[in-house]
Coordinates of C-alpha atoms in Angstrom, one line a residue:
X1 CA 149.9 112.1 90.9
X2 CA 151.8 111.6 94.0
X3 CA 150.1 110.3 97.3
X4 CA 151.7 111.0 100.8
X5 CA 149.1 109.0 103.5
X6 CA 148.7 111.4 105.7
X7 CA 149.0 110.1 109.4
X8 CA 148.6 112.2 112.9
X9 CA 145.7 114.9 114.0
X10 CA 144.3 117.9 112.6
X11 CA 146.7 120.3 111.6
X12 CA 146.6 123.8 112.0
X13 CA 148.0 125.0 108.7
X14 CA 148.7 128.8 107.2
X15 CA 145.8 130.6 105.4
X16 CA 147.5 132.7 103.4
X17 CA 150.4 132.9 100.8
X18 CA 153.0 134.5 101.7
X19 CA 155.9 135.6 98.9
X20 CA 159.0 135.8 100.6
X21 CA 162.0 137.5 99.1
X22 CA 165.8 137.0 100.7
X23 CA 169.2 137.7 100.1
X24 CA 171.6 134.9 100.4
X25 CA 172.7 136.4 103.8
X26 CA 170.0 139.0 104.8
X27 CA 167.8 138.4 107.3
X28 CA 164.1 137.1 105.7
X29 CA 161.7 139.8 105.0
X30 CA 158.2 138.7 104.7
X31 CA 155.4 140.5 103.1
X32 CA 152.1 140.4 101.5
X33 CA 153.5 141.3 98.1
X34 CA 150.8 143.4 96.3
X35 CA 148.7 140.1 97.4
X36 CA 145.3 141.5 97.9
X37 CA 144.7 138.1 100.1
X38 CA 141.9 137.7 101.6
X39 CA 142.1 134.7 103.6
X40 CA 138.6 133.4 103.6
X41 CA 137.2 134.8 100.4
X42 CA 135.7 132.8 98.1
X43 CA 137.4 134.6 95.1
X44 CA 139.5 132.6 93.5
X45 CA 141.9 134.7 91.0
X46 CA 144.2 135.9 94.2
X47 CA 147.2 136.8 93.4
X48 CA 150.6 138.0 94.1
X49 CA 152.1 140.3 91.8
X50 CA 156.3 141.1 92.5
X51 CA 158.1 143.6 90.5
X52 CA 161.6 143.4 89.1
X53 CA 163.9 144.8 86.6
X54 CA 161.6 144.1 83.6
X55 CA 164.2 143.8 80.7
X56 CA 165.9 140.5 82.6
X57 CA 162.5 139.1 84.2
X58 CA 159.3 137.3 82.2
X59 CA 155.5 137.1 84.0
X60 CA 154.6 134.0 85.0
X61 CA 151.7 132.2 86.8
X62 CA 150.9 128.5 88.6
X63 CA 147.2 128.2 89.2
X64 CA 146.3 125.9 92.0
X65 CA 143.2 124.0 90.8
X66 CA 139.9 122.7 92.9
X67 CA 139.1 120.7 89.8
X68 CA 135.6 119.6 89.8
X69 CA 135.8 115.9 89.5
X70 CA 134.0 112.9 88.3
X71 CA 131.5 111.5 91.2
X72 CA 132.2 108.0 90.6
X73 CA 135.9 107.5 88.2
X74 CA 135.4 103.4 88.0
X75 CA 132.2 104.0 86.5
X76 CA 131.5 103.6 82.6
X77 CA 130.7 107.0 80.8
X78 CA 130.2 108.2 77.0
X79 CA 132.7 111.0 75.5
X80 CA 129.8 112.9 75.5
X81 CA 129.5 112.9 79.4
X82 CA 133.2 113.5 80.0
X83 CA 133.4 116.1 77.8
X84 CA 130.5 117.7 79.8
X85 CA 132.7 117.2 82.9
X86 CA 136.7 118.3 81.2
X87 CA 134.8 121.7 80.1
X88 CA 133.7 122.9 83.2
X89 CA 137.3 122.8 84.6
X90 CA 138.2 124.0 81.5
X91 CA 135.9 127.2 82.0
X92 CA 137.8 127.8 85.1
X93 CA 141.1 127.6 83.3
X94 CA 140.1 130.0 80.5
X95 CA 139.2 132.6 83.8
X96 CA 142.3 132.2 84.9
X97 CA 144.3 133.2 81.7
X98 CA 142.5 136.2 81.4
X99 CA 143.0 137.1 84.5
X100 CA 146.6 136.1 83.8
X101 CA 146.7 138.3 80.5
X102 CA 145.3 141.2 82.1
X103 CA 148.3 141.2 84.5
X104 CA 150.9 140.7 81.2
X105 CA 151.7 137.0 82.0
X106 CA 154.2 135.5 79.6
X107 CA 153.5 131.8 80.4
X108 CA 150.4 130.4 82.4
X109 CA 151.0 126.8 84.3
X110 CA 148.1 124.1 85.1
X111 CA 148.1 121.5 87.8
X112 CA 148.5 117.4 87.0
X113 CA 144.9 115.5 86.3
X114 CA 143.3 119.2 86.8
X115 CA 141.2 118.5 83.6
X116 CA 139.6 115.0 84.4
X117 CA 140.1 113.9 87.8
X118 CA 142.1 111.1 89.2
X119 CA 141.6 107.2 90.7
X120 CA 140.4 105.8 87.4
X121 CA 140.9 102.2 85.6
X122 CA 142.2 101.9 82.3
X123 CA 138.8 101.3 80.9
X124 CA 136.7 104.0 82.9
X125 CA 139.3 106.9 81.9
X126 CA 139.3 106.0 78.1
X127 CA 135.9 108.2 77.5
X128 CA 138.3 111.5 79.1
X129 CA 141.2 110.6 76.8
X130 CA 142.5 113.1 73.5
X131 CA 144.3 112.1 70.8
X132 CA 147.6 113.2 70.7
X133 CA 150.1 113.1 67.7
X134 CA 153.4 113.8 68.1
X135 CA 154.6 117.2 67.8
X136 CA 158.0 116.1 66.7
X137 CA 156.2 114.9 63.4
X138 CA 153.5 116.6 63.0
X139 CA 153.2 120.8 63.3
X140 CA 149.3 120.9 64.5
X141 CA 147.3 124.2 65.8
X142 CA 144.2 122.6 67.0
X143 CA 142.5 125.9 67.7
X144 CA 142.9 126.7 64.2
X145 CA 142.7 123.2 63.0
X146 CA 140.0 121.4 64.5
X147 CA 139.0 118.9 62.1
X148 CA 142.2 117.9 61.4
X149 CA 141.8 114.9 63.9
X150 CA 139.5 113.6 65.7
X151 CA 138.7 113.2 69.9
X152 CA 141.3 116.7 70.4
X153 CA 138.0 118.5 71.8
X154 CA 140.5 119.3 75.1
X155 CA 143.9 119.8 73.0
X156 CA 141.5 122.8 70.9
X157 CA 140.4 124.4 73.9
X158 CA 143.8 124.8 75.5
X159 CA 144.8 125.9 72.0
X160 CA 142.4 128.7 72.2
X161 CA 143.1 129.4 75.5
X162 CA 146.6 129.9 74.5
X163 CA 145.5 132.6 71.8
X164 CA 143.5 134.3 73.5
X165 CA 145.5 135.1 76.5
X166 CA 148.7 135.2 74.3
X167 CA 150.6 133.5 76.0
X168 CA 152.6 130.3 76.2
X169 CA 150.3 127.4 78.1
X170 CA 151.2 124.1 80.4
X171 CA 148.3 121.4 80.9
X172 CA 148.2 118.0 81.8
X173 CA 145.5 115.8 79.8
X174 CA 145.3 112.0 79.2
X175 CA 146.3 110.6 75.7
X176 CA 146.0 108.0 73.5
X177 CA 147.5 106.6 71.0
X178 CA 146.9 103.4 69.0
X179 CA 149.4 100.8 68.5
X180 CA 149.7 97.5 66.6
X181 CA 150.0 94.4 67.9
X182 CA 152.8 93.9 66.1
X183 CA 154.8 96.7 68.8
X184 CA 156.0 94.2 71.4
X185 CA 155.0 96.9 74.2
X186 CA 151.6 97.6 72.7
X187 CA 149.0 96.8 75.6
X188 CA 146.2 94.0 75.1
X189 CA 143.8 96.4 74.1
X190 CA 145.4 98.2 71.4
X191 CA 146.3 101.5 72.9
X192 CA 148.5 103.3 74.9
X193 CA 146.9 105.7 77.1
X194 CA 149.8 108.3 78.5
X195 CA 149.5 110.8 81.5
X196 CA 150.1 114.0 79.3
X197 CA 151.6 117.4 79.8
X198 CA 151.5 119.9 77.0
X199 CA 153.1 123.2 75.9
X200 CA 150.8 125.6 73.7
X201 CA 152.9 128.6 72.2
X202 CA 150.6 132.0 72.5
X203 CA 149.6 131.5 68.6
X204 CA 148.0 128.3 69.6
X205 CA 150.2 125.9 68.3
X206 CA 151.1 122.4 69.7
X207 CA 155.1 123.1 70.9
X208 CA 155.9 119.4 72.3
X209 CA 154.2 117.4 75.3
X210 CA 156.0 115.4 77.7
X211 CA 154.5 111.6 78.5
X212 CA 155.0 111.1 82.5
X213 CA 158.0 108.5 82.8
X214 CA 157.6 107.8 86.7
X215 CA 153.5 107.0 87.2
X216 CA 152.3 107.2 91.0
X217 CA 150.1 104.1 91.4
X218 CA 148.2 105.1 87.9
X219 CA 146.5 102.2 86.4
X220 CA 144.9 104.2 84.2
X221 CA 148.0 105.1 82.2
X222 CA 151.4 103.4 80.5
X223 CA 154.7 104.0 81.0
X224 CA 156.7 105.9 77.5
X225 CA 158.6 102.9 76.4
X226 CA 161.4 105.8 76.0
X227 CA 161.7 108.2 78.4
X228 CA 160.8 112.0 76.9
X229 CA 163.4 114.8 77.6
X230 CA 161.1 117.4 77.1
X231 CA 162.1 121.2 76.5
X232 CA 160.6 124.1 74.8
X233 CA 162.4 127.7 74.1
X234 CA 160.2 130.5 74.5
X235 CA 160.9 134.3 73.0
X236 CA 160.7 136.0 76.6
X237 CA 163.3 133.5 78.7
X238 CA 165.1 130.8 76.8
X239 CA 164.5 127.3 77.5
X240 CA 162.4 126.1 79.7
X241 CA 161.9 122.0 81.0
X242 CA 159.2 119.6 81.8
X243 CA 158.2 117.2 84.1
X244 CA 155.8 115.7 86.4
X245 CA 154.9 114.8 90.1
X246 CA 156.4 112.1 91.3
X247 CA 159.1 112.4 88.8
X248 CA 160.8 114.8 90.7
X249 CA 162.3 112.3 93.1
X250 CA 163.9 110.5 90.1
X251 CA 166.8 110.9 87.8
X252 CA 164.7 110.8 84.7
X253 CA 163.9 112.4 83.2
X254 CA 164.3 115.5 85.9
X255 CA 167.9 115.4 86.3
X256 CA 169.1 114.4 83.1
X257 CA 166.8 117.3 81.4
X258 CA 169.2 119.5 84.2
X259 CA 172.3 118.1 82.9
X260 CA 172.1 117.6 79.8
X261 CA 169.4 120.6 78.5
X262 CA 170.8 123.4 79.7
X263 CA 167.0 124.2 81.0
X264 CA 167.2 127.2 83.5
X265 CA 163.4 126.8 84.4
X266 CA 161.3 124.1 84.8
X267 CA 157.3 124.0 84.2
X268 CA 155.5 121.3 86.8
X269 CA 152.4 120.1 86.8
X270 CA 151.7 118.2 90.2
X271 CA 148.9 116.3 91.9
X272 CA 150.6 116.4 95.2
X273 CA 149.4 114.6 98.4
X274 CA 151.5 116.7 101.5
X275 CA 153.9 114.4 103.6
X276 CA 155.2 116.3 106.7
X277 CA 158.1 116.6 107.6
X278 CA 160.1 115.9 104.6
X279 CA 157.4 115.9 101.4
X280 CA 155.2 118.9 101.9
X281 CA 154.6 119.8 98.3
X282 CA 156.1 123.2 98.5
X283 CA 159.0 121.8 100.4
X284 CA 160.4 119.5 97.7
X285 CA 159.3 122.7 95.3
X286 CA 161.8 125.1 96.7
X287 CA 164.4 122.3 97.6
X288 CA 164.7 121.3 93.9
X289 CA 164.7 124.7 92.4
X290 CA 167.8 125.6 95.2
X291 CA 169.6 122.1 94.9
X292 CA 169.9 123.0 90.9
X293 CA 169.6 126.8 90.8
X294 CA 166.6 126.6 88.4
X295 CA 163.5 128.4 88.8
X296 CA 160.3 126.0 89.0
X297 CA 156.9 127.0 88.2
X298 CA 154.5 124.4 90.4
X299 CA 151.3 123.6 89.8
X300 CA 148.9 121.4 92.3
X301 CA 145.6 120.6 92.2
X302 CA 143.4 122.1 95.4
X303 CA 141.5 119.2 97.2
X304 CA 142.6 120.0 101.4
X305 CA 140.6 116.7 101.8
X306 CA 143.2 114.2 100.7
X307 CA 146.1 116.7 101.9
X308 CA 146.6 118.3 98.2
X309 CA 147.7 121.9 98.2
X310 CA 150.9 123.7 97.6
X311 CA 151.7 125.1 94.6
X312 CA 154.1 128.5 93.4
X313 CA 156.6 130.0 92.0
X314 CA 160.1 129.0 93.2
X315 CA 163.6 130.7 92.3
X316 CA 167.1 129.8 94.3
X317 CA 166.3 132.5 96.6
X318 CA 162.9 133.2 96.7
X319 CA 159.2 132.1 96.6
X320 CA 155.6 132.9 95.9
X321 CA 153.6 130.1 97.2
X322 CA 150.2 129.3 98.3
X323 CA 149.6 126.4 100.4
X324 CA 146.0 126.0 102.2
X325 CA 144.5 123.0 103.9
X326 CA 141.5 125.5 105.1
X327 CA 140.2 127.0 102.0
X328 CA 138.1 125.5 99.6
X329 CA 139.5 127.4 96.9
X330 CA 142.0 128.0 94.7
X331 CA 144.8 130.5 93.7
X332 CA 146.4 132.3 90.8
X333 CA 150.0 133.0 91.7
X334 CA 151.5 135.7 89.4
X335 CA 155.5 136.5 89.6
X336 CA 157.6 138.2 87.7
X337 CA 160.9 136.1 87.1
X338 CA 164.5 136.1 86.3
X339 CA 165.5 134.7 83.2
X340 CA 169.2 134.1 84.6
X341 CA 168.3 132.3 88.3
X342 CA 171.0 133.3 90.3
X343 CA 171.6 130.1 92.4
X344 CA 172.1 130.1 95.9
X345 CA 175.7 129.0 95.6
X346 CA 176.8 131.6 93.3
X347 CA 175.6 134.4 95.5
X348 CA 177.9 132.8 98.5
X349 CA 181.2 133.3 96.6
X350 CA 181.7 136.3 98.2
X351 CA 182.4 135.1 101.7
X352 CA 182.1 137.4 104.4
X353 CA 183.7 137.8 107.3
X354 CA 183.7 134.7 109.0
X355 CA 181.7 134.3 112.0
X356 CA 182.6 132.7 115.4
X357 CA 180.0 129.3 114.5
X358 CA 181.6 129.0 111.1
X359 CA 184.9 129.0 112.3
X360 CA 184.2 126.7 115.0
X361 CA 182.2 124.4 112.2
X362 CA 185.1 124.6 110.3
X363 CA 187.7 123.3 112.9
X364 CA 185.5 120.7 114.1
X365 CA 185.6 119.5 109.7
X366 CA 189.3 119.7 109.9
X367 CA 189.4 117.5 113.1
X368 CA 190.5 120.1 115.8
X369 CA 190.0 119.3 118.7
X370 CA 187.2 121.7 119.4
X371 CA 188.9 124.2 121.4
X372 CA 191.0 127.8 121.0
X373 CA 194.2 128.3 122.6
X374 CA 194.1 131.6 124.5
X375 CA 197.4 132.2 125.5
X376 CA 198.6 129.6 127.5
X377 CA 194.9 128.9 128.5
X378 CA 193.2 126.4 126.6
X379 CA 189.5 127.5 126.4
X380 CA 186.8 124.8 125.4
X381 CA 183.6 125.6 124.6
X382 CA 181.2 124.2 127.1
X383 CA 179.3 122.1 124.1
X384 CA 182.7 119.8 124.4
X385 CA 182.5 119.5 127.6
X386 CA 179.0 117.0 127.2
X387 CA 179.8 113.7 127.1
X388 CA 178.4 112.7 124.0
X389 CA 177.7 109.5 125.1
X390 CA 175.0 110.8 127.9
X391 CA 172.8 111.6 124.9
X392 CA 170.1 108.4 124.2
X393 CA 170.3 107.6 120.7
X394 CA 166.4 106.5 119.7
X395 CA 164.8 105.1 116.7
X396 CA 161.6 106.5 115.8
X397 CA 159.6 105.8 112.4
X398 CA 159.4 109.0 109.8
X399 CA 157.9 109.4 106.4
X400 CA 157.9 105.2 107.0
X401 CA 161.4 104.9 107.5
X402 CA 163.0 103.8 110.4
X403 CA 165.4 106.8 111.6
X404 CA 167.8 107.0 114.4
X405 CA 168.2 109.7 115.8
X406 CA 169.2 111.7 119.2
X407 CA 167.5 114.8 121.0
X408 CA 168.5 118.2 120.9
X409 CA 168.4 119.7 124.4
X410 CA 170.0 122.5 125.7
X411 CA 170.8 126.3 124.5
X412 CA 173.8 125.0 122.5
X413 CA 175.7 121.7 121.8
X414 CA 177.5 119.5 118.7
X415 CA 175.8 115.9 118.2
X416 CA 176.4 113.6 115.7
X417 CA 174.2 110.6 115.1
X418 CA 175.1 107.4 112.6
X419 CA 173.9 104.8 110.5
X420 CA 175.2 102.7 107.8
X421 CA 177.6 105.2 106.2
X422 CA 175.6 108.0 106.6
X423 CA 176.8 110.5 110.1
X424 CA 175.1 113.5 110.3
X425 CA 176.4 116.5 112.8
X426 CA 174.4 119.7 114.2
X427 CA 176.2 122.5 116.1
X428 CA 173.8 124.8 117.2
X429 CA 173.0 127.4 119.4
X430 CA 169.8 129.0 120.5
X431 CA 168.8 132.2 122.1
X432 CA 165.8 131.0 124.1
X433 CA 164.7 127.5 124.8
X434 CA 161.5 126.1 123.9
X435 CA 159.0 123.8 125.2
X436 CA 159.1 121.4 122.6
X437 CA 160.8 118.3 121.7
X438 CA 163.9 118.7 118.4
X439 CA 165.5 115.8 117.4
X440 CA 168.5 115.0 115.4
X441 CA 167.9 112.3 112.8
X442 CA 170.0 110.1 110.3
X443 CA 168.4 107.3 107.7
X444 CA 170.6 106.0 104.8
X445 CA 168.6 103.1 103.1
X446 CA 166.0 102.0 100.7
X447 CA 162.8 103.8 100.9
X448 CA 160.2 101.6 99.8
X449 CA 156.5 102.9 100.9
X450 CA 154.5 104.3 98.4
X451 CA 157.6 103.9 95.7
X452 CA 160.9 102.3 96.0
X453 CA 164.2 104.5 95.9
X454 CA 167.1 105.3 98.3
X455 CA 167.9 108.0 100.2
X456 CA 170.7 109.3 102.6
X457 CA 168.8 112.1 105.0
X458 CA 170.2 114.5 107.5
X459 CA 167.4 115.9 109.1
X460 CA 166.8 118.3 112.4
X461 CA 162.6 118.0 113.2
X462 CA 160.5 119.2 115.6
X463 CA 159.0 116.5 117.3
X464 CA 154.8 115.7 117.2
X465 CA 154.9 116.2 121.4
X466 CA 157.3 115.7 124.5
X467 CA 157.8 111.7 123.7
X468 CA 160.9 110.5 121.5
X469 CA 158.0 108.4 119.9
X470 CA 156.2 111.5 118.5
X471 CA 159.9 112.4 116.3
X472 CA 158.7 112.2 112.8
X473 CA 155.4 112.7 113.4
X474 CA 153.1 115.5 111.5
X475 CA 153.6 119.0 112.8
X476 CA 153.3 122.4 110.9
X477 CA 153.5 124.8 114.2
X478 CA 156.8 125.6 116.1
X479 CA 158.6 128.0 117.7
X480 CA 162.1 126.6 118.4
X481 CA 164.3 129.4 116.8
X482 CA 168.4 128.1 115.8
X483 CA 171.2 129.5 114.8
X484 CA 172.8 126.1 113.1
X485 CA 175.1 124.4 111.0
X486 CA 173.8 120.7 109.6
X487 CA 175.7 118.4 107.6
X488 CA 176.4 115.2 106.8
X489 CA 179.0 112.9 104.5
X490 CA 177.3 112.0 101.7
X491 CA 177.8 109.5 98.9
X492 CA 175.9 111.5 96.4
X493 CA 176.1 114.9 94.8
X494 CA 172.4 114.9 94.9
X495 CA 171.2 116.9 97.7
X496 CA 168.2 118.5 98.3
X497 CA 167.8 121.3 101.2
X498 CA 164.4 120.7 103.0
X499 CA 163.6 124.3 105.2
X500 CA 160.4 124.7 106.4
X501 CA 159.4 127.3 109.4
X502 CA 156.1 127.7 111.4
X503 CA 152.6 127.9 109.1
X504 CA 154.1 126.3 106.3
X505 CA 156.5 129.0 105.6
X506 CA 159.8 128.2 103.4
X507 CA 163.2 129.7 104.6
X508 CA 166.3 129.7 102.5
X509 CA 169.4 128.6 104.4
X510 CA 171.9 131.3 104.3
X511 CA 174.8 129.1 102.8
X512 CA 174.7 125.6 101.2
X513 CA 177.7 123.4 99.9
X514 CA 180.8 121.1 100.5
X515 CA 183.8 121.7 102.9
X516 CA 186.2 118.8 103.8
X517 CA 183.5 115.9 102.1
X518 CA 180.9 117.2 104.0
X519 CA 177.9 118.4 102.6
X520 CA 176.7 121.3 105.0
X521 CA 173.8 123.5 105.4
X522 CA 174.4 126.8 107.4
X523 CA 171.3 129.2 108.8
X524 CA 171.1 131.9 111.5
X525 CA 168.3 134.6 111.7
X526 CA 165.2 132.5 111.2
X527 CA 162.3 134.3 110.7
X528 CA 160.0 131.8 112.7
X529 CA 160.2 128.7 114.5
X530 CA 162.0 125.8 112.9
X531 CA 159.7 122.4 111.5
X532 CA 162.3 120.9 109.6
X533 CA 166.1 122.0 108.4
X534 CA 167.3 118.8 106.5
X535 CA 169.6 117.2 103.8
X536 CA 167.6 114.8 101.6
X537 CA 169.9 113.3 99.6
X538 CA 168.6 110.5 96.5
X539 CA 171.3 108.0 95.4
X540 CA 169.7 107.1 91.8
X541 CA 171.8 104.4 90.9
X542 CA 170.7 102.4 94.0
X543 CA 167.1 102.2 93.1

């Protein structure tokens, strides 16, 4: 689970998923994809089907769960009584994948504590918790197997599940597993009680599980003592990795499973609370599947009330999402997929012809003074002509770090704004101004609210109202429309592209990479008005 407190007024949010599809340099085009969407109905199988070249593509779905949950978690129950409580979300699962089979899906993913709820203690969740053993020792189909051991009343109906909708299944579940005093790590009480994900194959049997290595304020659950690298191949798409929540924002097991796997997609089962503007759950979705040109199939639970929605289905260059802070219910998100994502970077190799901004963004890199010689005219660009100094540099606080940062005014300009080692730079121009407040902003430092790790961020926001004191604040509306390049010189290869329009849309910046030790970000042609365009970059070894 990972919480986000969310701060600021009511938002108005999107009520609809959208899918968007986008060339690396093509203007967006956004559609209703075969979505039969309706916005307020209380159906909950929605979905989006896209179509693609079948032979390189697989089916997959994310389901975005409004799990029914336990009325009072501290309290003391019987198996008995969560097992009354597990099945009925588990009835809503089983819906789902055969809604998914009838559409052909290949693999069905299910959200993080979807099954039994969240904001337990170690002792109240024990009565919710299966017995796992491990599927690199033991080969186990618990549909077909039942008696085999006991308390795996959940593990045999995802099994089953799995069967009948023949396909492969994701699930998160909470484990046990008995240890003996003698294990130096083994907890007072005997057990180890893990915050599960596990892979069914579409005969039902057990494939692996993955124990969740970075644990979100969950006293409920233990830390592996080892982290798992978790990866499962799968007939239809090769190799496929796992991971949880909160783990995304750390190296392990996330970016080692990258590195070191040679995983190409990524199942993720998340109990995401939305932090605007640089953690909306779909934001750090898409951001991660374009930093590593991986596609991630993202799962969250559905409870608008505590700011949890945002699941879908992310490739480099484009989404199927469904994020809805109106609706009281949930969503099936069907895609088809490539089995080869082709990243964002590798579509950029063939470069264009270069345009007047990226030539200028390219002398300013190379230290040019930022002029042309016409002649023997010299002609500046009126941006140079600012003085950069005019521009008040403000601190403001945002995602509860302290940024500085300077305003963007103006129909065009080149800023910079510092601090510690981080600068960032924005050359921009736009074709209309606004009435609204954009802001420039720069943090390089430990984060160290809900979690502890550092990050260096480049970010251009729209600001909460007119006030440099509202930069940073909550928005999801905008209509401020750039044509920009951001970038920033980073200490760390690590660099995740945050783009979110107006309504919770995502964009996809046009091109993405380094020039002159400079990590840049370049977009023109946005589809709606900009919430956030920024460079979130995690130094690991500085946690």
């Amino acid at each position: 689970m990972a919480h986000a407190h969310v701060r600021g007024g009511r938002r108005a949010e999107s009520r609809f998923m959208v899918c968007i599809m986008s060339g690396a340099r093509s203007k967006l085009a956004l559609f209703l994809c075969g979505c039969y969407v309706v916005a307020l109905g209380a159906h909950t199988g929605e979905e989006c089907v896209a179509k693609h070249h079948e032979a390189e593509s697989y089916v997959a779905a994310v389901y975005e769960h409004p799990s029914i949950l336990s009325p009072n978690p501290l309290a003391l129950t019987s198996r008995q009584q969560a097992l009354e409580l597990m099945n009925q979300n588990l009835d809503i699962y089983e819906q789902q994948v055969m809604t998914a089979a009838q559409k052909g899906v290949q693999i069905i993913v299910f959200p993080e504590d979807g099954i039994h709820g969240f904001n337990f203690t170690r002792t109240s969740i024990y009565p919710f918790l299966d017995f796992m053993p491990s599927p690199q020792v033991v080969r186990w189909n618990p549909c077909l197997e039942p008696h085999r051991f006991n308390d795996t009343e959940v593990l045999q109906r995802l099994s089953c599940m799995a069967i009948k909708g023949d396909m492969f299944l994701v699930a998160n579940l909470g484990t046990k597993q008995p240890c003996h005093i003698s294990d130096p790590g083994c907890p007072n009480d005997g057990r180890y009680q893990f915050n599960t994900d596990v892979v069914f194959s579409n005969n039902g049997t057990l494939v692996d599980r993955y124990r969740k290595h970075n644990l979100y304020f969950e006293a409920a659950f233990d830390v592996p003592l080892k982290v798992d690298h978790t990866t499962f191949d799968t007939p239809f798409a090769g190799r496929f990795g796992v991971f949880t929540c909160f783990d995304i924002l750390f190296f392990n097991p996330a970016v080692r499973l990258l590195r070191d796997y040679e995983v190409k997609h990524v199942v993720y089962p998340t109990a995401w609370m939305n932090q605007l503007p640089l953690l909306a759950a779909i934001e750090i979705q898409k951001a991660f599947a374009v930093a590593f040109g991986v596609n991630v199939l993202a799962a969250n639970v559905h409870h608008p009330v505590l700011g949890m929605t945002g699941s879908g289905i992310h490739t480099p260059l484009k989404s199927f999402w469904y994020h809805d802070m109106e609706n009281p219910n949930g969503r099936l998100i069907i895609a088809q997929v490539a089995k080869n994502p082709v990243g964002l970077i590798d579509a950029e190799n063939a470069t264009g012809e270069m345009d007047l901004s990226h030539s200028k963004f390219l002398k300013i890199l190379s230290g040019d003074p930022y002029c042309e010689k016409d002649a023997q005219e010299v002609h500046c660009d009126e941006a140079t002509k600012w003085n950069r100094n005019a521009l008040p540099t403000f601190h403001s606080e945002m995602m509860y770090d302290n940024f500085t940062l300077v305003p963007v005014w103006g129909k065009e300009g080149y800023l910079h704004v510092c601090s510690n080692g981080l600068c960032c730079y924005l050359l921009y121009e736009r074709p209309t101004l606004s009435e609204e407040l954009y802001a420039l902003g720069v943090f390089d430092g430990l984060h160290t609210v809900h979690g502890t790790y550092y990050i260096q961020v480049c970010a251009l926001v729209r600001c909460g109202g007119l006030g440099f004191d509202t930069c940073g604040q909550e928005i999801t509306e905008a209509t401020g429309i750039f044509e920009f390049h951001l970038w920033g010189n980073f200490s760390t290869s690590y660099i995740f592209p945050l783009f979110l329009t107006s309504g919770m849309t995502l964009d996809v910046p046009d091109q993405l990479g380094w020039e002159n030790d400079h990590y840049f970000l370049r977009k023109s042609g946005l589809s709606s008005g900009l919430v956030t365009a920024a460079l979130y970059g995690r130094l690991y070894e500085r946690d």
